Coordinates of C-alpha atoms in Angstrom, one line a residue:
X1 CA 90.5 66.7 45.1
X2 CA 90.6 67.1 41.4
X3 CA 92.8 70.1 41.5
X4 CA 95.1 68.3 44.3
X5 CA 95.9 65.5 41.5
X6 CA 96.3 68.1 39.1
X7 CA 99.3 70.0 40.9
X8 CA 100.8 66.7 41.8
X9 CA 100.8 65.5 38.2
X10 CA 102.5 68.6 36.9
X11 CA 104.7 68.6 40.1
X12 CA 106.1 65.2 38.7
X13 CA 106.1 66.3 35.1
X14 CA 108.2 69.2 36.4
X15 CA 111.0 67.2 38.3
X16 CA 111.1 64.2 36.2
X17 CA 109.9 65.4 32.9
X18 CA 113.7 66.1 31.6
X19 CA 114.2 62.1 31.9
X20 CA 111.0 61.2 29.5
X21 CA 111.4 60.1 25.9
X22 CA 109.4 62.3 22.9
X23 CA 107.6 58.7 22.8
X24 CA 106.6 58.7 26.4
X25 CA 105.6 62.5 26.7
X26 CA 103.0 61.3 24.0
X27 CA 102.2 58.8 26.0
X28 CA 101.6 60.7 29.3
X29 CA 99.9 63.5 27.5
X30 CA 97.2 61.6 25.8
X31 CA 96.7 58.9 28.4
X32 CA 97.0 61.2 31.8
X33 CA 97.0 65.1 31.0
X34 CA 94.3 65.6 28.1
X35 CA 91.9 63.8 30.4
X36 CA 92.3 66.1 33.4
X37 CA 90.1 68.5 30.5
X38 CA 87.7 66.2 29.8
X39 CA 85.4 68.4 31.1
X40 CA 85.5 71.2 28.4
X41 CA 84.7 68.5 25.8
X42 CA 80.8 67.6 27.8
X43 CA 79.8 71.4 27.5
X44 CA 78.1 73.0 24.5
X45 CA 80.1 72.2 21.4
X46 CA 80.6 69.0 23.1
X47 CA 77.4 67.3 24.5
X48 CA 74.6 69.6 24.7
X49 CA 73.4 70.8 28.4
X50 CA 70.6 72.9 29.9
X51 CA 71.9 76.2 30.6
X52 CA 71.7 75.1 34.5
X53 CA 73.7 72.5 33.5
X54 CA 76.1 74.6 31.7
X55 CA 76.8 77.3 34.4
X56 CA 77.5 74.5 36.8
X57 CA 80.5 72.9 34.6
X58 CA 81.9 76.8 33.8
X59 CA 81.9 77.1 37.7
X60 CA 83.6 73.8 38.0
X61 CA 86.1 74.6 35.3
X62 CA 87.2 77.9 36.3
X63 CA 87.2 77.0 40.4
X64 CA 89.4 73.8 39.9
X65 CA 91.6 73.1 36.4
X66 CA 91.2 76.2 34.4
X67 CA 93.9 78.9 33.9
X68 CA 95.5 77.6 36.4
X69 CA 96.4 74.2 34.8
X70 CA 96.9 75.6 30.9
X71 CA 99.2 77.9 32.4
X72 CA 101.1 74.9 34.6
X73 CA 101.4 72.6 31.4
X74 CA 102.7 75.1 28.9
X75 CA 105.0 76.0 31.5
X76 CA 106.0 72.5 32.1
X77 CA 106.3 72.0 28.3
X78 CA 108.9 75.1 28.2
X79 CA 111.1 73.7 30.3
X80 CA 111.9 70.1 29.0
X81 CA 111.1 71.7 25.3
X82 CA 113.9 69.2 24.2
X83 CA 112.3 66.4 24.3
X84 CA 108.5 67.7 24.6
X85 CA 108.7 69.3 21.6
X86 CA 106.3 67.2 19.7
X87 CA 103.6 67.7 22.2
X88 CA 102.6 71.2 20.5
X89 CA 100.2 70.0 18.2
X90 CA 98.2 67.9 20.9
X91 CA 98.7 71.3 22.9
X92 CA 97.5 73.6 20.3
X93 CA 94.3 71.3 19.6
X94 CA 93.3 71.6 23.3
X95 CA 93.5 75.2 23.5
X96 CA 91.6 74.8 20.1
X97 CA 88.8 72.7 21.3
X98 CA 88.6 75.3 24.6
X99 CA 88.5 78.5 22.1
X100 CA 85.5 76.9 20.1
X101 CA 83.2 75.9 23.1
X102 CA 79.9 77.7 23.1
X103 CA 81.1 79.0 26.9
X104 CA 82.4 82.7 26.8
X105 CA 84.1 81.8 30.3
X106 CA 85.8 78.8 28.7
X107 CA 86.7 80.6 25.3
X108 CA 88.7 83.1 27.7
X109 CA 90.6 80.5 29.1
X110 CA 91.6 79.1 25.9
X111 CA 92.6 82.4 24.6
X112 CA 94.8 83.3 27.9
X113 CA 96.6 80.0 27.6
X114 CA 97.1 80.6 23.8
X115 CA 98.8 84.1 24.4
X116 CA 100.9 82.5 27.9
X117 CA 102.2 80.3 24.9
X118 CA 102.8 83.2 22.6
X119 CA 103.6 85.9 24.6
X120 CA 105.2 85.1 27.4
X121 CA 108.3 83.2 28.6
X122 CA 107.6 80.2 26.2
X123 CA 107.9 82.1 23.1
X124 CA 111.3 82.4 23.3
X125 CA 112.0 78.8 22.7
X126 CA 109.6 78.4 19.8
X127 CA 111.0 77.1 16.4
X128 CA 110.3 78.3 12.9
X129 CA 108.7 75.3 12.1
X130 CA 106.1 75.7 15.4
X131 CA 105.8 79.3 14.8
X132 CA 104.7 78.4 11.5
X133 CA 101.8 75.7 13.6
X134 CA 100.8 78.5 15.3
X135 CA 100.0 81.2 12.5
X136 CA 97.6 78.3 10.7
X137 CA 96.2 77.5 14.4
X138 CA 95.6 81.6 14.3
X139 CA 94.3 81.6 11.0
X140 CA 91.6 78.8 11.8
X141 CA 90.8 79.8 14.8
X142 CA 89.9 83.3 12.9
X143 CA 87.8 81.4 10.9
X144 CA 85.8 78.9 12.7
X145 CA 84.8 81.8 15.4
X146 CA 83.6 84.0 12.6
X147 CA 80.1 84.4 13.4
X148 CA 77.9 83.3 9.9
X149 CA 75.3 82.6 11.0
X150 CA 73.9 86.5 10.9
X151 CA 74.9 86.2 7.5
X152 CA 72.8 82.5 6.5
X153 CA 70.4 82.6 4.1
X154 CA 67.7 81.1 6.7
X155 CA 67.6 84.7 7.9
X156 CA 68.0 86.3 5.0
X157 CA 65.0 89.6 5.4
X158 CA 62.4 90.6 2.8
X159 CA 60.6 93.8 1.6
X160 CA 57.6 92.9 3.5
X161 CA 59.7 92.3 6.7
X162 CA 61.2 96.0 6.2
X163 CA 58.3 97.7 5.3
X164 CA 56.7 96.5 8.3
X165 CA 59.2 97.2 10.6
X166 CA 59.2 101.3 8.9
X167 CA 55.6 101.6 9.9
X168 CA 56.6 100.4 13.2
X169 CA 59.1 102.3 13.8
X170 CA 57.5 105.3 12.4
X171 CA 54.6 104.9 14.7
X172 CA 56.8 104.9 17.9
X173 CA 58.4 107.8 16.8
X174 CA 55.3 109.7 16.8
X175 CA 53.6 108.2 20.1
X176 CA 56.3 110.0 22.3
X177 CA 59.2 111.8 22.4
X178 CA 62.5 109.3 22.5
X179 CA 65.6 109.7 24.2
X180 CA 68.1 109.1 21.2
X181 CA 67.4 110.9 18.0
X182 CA 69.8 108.4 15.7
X183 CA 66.7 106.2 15.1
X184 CA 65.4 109.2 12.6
X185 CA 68.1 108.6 10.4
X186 CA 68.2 104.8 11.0
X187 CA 64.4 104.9 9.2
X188 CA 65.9 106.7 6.3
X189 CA 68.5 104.3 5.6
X190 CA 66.2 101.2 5.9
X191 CA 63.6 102.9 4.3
X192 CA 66.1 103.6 1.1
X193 CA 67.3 99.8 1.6
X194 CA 63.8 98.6 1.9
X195 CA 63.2 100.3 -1.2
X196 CA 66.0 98.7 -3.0
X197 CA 64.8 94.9 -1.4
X198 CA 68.6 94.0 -2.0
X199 CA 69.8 90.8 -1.0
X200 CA 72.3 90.5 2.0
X201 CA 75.7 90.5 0.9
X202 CA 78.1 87.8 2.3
X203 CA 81.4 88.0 3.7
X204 CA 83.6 85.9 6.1
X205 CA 84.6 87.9 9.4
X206 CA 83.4 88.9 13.3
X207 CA 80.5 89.9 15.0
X208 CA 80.7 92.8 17.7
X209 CA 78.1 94.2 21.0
X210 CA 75.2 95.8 20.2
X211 CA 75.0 99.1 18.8
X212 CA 74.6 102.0 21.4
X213 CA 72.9 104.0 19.0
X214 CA 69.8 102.5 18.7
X215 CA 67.8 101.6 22.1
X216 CA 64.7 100.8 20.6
X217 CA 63.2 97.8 22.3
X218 CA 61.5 94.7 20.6
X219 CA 57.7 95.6 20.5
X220 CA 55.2 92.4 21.0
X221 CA 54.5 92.3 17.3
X222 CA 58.2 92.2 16.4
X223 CA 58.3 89.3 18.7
X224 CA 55.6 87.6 17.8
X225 CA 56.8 87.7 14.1
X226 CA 60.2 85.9 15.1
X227 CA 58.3 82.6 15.9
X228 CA 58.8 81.5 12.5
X229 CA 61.4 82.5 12.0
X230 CA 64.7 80.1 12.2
X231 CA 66.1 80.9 15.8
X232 CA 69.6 81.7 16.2
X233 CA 71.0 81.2 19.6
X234 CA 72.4 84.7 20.6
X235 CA 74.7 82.7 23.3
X236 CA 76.6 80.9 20.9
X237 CA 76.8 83.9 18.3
X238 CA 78.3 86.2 21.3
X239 CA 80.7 83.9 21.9
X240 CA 82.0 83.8 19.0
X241 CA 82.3 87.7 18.5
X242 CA 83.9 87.9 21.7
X243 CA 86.5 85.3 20.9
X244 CA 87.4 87.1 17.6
X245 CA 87.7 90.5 19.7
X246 CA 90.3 88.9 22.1
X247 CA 91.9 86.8 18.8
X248 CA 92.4 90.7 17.4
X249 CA 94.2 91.5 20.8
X250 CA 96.2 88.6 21.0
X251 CA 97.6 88.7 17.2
X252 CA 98.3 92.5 18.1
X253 CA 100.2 91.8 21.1
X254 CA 102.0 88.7 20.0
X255 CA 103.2 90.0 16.8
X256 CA 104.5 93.2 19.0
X257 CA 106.3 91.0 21.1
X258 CA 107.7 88.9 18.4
X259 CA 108.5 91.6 16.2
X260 CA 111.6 90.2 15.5
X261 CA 111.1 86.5 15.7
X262 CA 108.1 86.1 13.2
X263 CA 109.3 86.4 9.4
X264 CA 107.2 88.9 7.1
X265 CA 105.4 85.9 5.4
X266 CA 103.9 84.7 8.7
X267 CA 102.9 88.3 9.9
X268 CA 101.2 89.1 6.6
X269 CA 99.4 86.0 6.9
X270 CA 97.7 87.1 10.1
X271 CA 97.2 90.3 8.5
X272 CA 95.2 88.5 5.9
X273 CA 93.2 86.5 8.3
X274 CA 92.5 90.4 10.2
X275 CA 91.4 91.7 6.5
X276 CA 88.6 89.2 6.4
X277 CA 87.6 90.0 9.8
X278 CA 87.3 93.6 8.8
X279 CA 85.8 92.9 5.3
X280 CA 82.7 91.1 7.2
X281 CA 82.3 93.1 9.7
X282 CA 82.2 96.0 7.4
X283 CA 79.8 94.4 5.0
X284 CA 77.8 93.6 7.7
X285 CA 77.6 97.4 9.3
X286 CA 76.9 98.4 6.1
X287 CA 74.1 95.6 5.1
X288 CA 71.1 97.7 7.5
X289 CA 68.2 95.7 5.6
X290 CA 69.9 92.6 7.4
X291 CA 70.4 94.3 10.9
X292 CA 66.8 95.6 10.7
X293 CA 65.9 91.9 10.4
X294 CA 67.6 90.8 13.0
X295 CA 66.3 93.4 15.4
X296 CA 62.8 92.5 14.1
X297 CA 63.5 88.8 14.7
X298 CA 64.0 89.2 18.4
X299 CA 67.6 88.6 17.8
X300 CA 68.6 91.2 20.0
X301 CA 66.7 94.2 22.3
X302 CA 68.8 96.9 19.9
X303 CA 69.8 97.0 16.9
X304 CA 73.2 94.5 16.0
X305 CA 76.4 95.7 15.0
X306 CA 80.3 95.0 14.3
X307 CA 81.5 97.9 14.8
X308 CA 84.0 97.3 17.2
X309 CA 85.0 94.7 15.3
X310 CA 85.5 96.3 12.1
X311 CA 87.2 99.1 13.9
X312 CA 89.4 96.9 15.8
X313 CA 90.8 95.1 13.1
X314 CA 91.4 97.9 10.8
X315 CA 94.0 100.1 13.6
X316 CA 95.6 96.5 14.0
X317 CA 95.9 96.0 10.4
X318 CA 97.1 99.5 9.5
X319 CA 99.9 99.6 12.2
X320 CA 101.4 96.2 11.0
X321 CA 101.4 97.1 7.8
X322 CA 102.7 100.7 8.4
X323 CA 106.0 99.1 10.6
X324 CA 106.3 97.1 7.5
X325 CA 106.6 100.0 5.5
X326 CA 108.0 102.9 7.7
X327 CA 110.8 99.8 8.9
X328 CA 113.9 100.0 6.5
X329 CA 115.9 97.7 8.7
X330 CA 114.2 94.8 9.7
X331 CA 113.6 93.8 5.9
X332 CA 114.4 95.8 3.2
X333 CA 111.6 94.3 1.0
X334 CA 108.7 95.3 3.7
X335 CA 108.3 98.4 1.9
X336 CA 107.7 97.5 -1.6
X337 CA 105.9 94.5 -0.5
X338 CA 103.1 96.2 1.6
X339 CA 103.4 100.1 -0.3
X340 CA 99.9 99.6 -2.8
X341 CA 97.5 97.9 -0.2
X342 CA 98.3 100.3 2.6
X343 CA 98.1 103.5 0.6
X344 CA 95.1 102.3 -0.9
X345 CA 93.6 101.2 2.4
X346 CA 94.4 104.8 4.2
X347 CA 92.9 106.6 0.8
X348 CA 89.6 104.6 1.0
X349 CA 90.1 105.3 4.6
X350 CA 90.1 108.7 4.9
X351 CA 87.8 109.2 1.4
X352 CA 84.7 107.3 3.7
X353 CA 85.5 109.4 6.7
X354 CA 85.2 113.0 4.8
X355 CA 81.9 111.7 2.8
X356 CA 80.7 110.6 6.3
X357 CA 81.0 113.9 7.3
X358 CA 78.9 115.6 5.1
X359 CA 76.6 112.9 5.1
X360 CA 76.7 113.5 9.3
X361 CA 76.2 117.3 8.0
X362 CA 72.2 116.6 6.7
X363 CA 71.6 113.6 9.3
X364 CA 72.8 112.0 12.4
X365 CA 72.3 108.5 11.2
X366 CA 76.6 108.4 10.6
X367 CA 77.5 109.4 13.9
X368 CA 78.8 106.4 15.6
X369 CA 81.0 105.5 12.6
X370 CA 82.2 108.9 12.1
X371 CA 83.6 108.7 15.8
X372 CA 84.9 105.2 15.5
X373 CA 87.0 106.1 12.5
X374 CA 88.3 109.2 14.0
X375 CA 91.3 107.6 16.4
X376 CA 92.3 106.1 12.8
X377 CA 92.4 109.1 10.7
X378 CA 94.8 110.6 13.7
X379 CA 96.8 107.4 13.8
X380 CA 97.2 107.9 10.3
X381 CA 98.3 111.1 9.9
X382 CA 100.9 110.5 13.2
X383 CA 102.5 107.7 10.4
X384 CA 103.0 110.1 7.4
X385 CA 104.7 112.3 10.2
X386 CA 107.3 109.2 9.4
X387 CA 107.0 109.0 6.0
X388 CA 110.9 110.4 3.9
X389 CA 110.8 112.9 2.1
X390 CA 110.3 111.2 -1.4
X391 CA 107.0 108.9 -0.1
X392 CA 105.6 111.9 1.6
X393 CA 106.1 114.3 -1.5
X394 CA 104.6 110.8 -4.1
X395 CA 101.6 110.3 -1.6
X396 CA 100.2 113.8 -0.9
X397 CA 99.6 114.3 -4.8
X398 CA 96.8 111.5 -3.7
X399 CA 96.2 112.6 -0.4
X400 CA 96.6 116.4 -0.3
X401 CA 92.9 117.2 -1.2
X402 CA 91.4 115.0 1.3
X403 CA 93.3 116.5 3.8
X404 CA 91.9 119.5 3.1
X405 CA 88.4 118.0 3.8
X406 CA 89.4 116.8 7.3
X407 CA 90.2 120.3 8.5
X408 CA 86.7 120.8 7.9
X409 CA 85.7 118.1 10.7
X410 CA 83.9 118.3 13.7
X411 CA 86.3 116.5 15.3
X412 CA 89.0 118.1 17.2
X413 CA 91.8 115.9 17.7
X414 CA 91.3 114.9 13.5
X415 CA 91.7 118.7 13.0
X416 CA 94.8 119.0 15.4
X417 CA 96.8 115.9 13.7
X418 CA 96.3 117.3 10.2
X419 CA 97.5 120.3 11.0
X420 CA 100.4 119.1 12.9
X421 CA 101.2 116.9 9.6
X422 CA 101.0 120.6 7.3
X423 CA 102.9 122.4 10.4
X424 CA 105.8 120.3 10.6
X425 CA 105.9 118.5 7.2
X426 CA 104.6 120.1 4.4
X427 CA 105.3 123.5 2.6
X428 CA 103.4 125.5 0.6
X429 CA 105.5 124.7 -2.3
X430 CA 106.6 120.9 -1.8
X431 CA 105.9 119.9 -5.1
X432 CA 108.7 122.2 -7.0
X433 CA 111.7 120.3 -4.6
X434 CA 111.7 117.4 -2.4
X435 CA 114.0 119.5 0.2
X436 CA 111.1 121.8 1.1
X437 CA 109.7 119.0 3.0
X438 CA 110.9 119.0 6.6
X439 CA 111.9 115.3 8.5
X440 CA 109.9 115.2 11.2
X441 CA 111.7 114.7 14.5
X442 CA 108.7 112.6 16.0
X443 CA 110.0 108.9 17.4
X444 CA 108.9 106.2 14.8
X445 CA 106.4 104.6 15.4
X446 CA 107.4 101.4 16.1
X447 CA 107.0 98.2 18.0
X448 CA 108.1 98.9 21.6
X449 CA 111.5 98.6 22.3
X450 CA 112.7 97.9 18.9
X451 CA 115.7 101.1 18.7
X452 CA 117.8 102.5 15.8
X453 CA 121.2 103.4 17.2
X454 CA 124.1 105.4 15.4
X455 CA 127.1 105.0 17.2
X456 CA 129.3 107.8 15.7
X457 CA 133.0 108.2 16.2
X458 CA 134.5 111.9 16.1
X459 CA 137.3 113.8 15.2
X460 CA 139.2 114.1 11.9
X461 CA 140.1 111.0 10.7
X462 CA 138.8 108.8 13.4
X463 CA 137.4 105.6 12.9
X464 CA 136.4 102.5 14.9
X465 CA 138.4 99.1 14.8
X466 CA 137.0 96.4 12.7
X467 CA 136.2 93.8 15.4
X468 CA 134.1 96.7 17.4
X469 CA 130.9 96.0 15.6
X470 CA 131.3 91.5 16.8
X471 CA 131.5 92.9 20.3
X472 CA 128.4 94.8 20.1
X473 CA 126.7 91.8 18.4
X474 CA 128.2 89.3 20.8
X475 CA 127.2 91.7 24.2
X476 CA 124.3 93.3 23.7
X477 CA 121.5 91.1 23.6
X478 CA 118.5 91.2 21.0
X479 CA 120.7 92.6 18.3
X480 CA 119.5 91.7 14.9
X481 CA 121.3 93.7 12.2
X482 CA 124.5 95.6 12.5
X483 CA 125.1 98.1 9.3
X484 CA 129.1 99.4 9.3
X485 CA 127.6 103.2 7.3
X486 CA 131.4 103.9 7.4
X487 CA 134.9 103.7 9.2
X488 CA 133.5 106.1 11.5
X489 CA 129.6 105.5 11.9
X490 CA 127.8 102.0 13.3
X491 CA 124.2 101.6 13.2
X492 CA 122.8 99.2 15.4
X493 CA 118.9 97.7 15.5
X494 CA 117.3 95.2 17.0
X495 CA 114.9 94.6 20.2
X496 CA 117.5 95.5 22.8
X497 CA 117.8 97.6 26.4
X498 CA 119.6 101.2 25.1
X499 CA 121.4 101.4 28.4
X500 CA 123.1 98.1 27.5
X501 CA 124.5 99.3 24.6
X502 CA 125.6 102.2 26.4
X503 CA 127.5 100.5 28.7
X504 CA 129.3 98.2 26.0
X505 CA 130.5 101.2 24.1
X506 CA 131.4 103.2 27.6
X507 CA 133.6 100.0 28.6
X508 CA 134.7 99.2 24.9
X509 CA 135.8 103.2 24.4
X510 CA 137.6 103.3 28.1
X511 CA 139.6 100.3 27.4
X512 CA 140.9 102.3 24.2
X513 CA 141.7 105.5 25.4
X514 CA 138.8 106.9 23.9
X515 CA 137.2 110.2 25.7
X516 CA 133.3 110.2 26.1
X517 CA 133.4 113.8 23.7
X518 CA 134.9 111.6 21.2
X519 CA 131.8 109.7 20.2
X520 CA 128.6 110.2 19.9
X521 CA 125.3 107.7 20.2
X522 CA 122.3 109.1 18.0
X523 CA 118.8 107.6 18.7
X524 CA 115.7 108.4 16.3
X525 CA 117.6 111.8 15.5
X526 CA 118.5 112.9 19.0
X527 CA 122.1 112.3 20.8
X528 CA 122.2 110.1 24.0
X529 CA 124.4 110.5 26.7
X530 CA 127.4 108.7 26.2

């Protein structure tokens, strides 16, 4: 019944929605449409529930309004936009209040509506001003799903805890063989942090799944010592790290998407918000003395972790920051705004990844972080393929030694895309002249479908008329900057279909007179049939 109201209330918001006052849209939503979720607001984070209780309303949800309806009314506010405008705030707190419910199942549904709104058709009609709404909605929802309480003092670990849990471990180590020999090395570390008795360090960021490293179950004494302990609710804590997962995805995807759209402030804004996300995470990876805690607590049967987290983050945050920098077109002050933290982030990057590896040489203990940063040392060495001449001949003076360390890596594919980088781009000699260093011919790496395109007019002499670069940017759709090189060269960029612009300049050079081996379209280095 309830979801045969529901399609008849946005089948009359549909038709007749175009005749409603701003005034009266507020009306409608508050007093009819906000209530068809009332739901959401009587599960945990609401009212609290027994966890019967609770899997009964996430069935209900999902099986009757859900997706279903989210998707419906964004839709519906798409289309009469012109007068609905002002219901995005209501709209964003909903999917808010959806995101930060203790349900995983309803967090998901929050999220998909959020990236329907973001990513698909709706975008498009999206103003500066509500873009701007939706970067601070991203940037709280970053931080009110950030997991602290692994972090609270309440749980906070001490000497005695760790000793403890050594002797323990130890013991098991001894009684039989085990099936994953990682836990040696774990001992050492906590035993060196044990030693130490430092104090948890804090952060602000995400929380990931448990580590597959460690399987060591929680022995009776470990449990019994959690009793008084404060108790966390693992539930609610998941949640939340699985929410900031999918938040990493979504700003990914949406900024992709929007390449274009967004201004640099807005996307270096999320890319602050992803920073913190990696900071804790990282912090908390690194803080063992608080994971061995947490394990001992009964938190969790294995030993906790970020580390998809922290990973996750860090590829998102290095390929925004490398379009900003590898991107001459789309704003010329990208570069020069984003140069010192990325450089600095890929040195630190690549410095922790070659210590790793000798510390992997004595011990296994580093082995699942050593893997996890190897897809982003070949991601990094795939964006100096893109680097000019002059930044790739500045940064290796920095960087060239610590290459050197990665060819001495376990790990294949690392080997390969250093190599590849020396093969292609670097000579024995490229620091007595610039023009030793090769230009790659590898495609930029790029959102997709944003193109480069030289439209080059030959012969002696020839050049193109003055109004042919207003009929490009009048035809060709997702055009954003046209640059006139000379009489005889047009570069065009933007987010646009090539074959478009192909057939603009076929028709624009038949009309003319103008023979197909007259002219020439240059993409990323390589001609395209005209």
């Amino acid at each position: 019944v309830r979801q045969v109201v529901c399609d008849g209330i946005i089948l009359v918001l549909r038709e007749y929605g175009g005749l409603f006052s701003s005034g009266f849209w507020m009306l409608i939503f508050r007093g009819v449409i906000k209530p068809m979720f009332d739901d959401v607001f009587h599960l945990p984070g609401g009212a609290r529930h027994s966890d019967e209780d609770n899997e009964k309303l996430d069935s209900a949800w999902s099986a009757t309004i859900g997706a279903s309806a989210l998707k419906q009314l964004i839709d519906v506010w798409a289309l009469h936009h012109r007068t609905s405008f002002a219901l995005l705030p209501d709209i964003l707190s909903l999917v808010r209040s959806l995101i930060l419910q203790e349900s995983e199942s309803v967090a998901r549904e929050g999220i998909n509506a959020f990236g329907r709104l973001v990513i698909d058709e709706p975008r498009e009609i999206l103003t500066v001003s509500e873009w701007d709404a939706v970067i601070v909605e991203l940037q709280t929802l970053f931080q009110k799903t950030n997991p602290s309480e692994l972090v609270s003092p309440a749980v906070a670990p001490n000497a005695d805890d760790l000793n403890e849990r050594v002797k323990q471990l130890e013991a098991e180590q001894f009684a039989a063989p085990r099936e994953v020999d990682e836990t040696d090395g774990f001992v050492k570390k906590v035993k060196k942090q044990a030693a130490a008795t430092k104090k948890p360090g804090s952060a602000s960021s995400p929380m990931n799944q448990p580590s597959a490293n460690v399987t060591t179950p929680i022995s009776p004494s470990a449990k019994s010592g959690a009793k008084s302990r404060p108790e966390l609710d693992f539930r609610v804590i998941r949640t939340k790290c699985v929410s900031q997962l999918l938040l990493i995805g979504l700003v990914e995807e949406m900024v992709t998407v929007n390449y274009l759209t967004l201004s640099t402030s807005q996307i270096l804004s999320l890319v602050d918000s992803l920073e913190t996300c990696f900071a804790f995470a990282h912090e908390f990876n690194s803080n063992v003395e608080l994971r061995m805690h947490l394990w001992r607590a009964g938190f969790m049967s294995q030993v906790p972790n970020l580390l998809r987290q922290e990973m996750t983050s860090l590829h998102v945050i290095l390929r925004l920051l490398f379009w900003f920098y590898l991107d001459r077109k789309r704003d010329t002050m990208g570069p020069s705004m984003v140069q010192e933290k990325l450089f600095d982030l890929c040195q630190g990057i690549v410095s922790s990844f070659s210590e790793a590896i000798q510390q992997q040489a004595q011990d296994e203990e580093e082995h699942a972080e050593v893997a996890a940063l190897a897809p982003i040392i070949v991601f990094i060495m795939e964006c100096f393929l893109q680097l000019n001449n002059e930044d790739l001949v500045l940064h290796l003076k920095t960087f060239y030694p610590l290459l050197l360390g990665l060819l001495e890596s376990d790990y294949y594919e690392v080997r390969v895309a250093v190599l590849e980088l020396f093969r292609t781009r670097i000579s024995p000699h490229f620091v007595q002249a610039t023009s030793l260093v090769a230009r790659g011919a590898h495609d930029p790496i790029l959102p997709h479908g944003i193109h480069n395109v030289s439209i080059i007019r030959l012969g002696t002499g020839s050049s193109w008329d003055s109004g042919f670069a207003s009929i490009i940017q009048r035809e060709v759709k997702g055009v954003y900057k046209m640059e006139v090189v000379s009489g005889n060269e047009i570069q065009v960029y933007g987010n646009f279909m090539i074959k478009d612009l192909q057939n603009v300049v076929a028709k624009y050079c038949l009309g003319r007179g103008i023979a197909s081996s007259n002219y020439q379209m240059v993409l990323h280095g390589e001609s395209l049939d005209s």
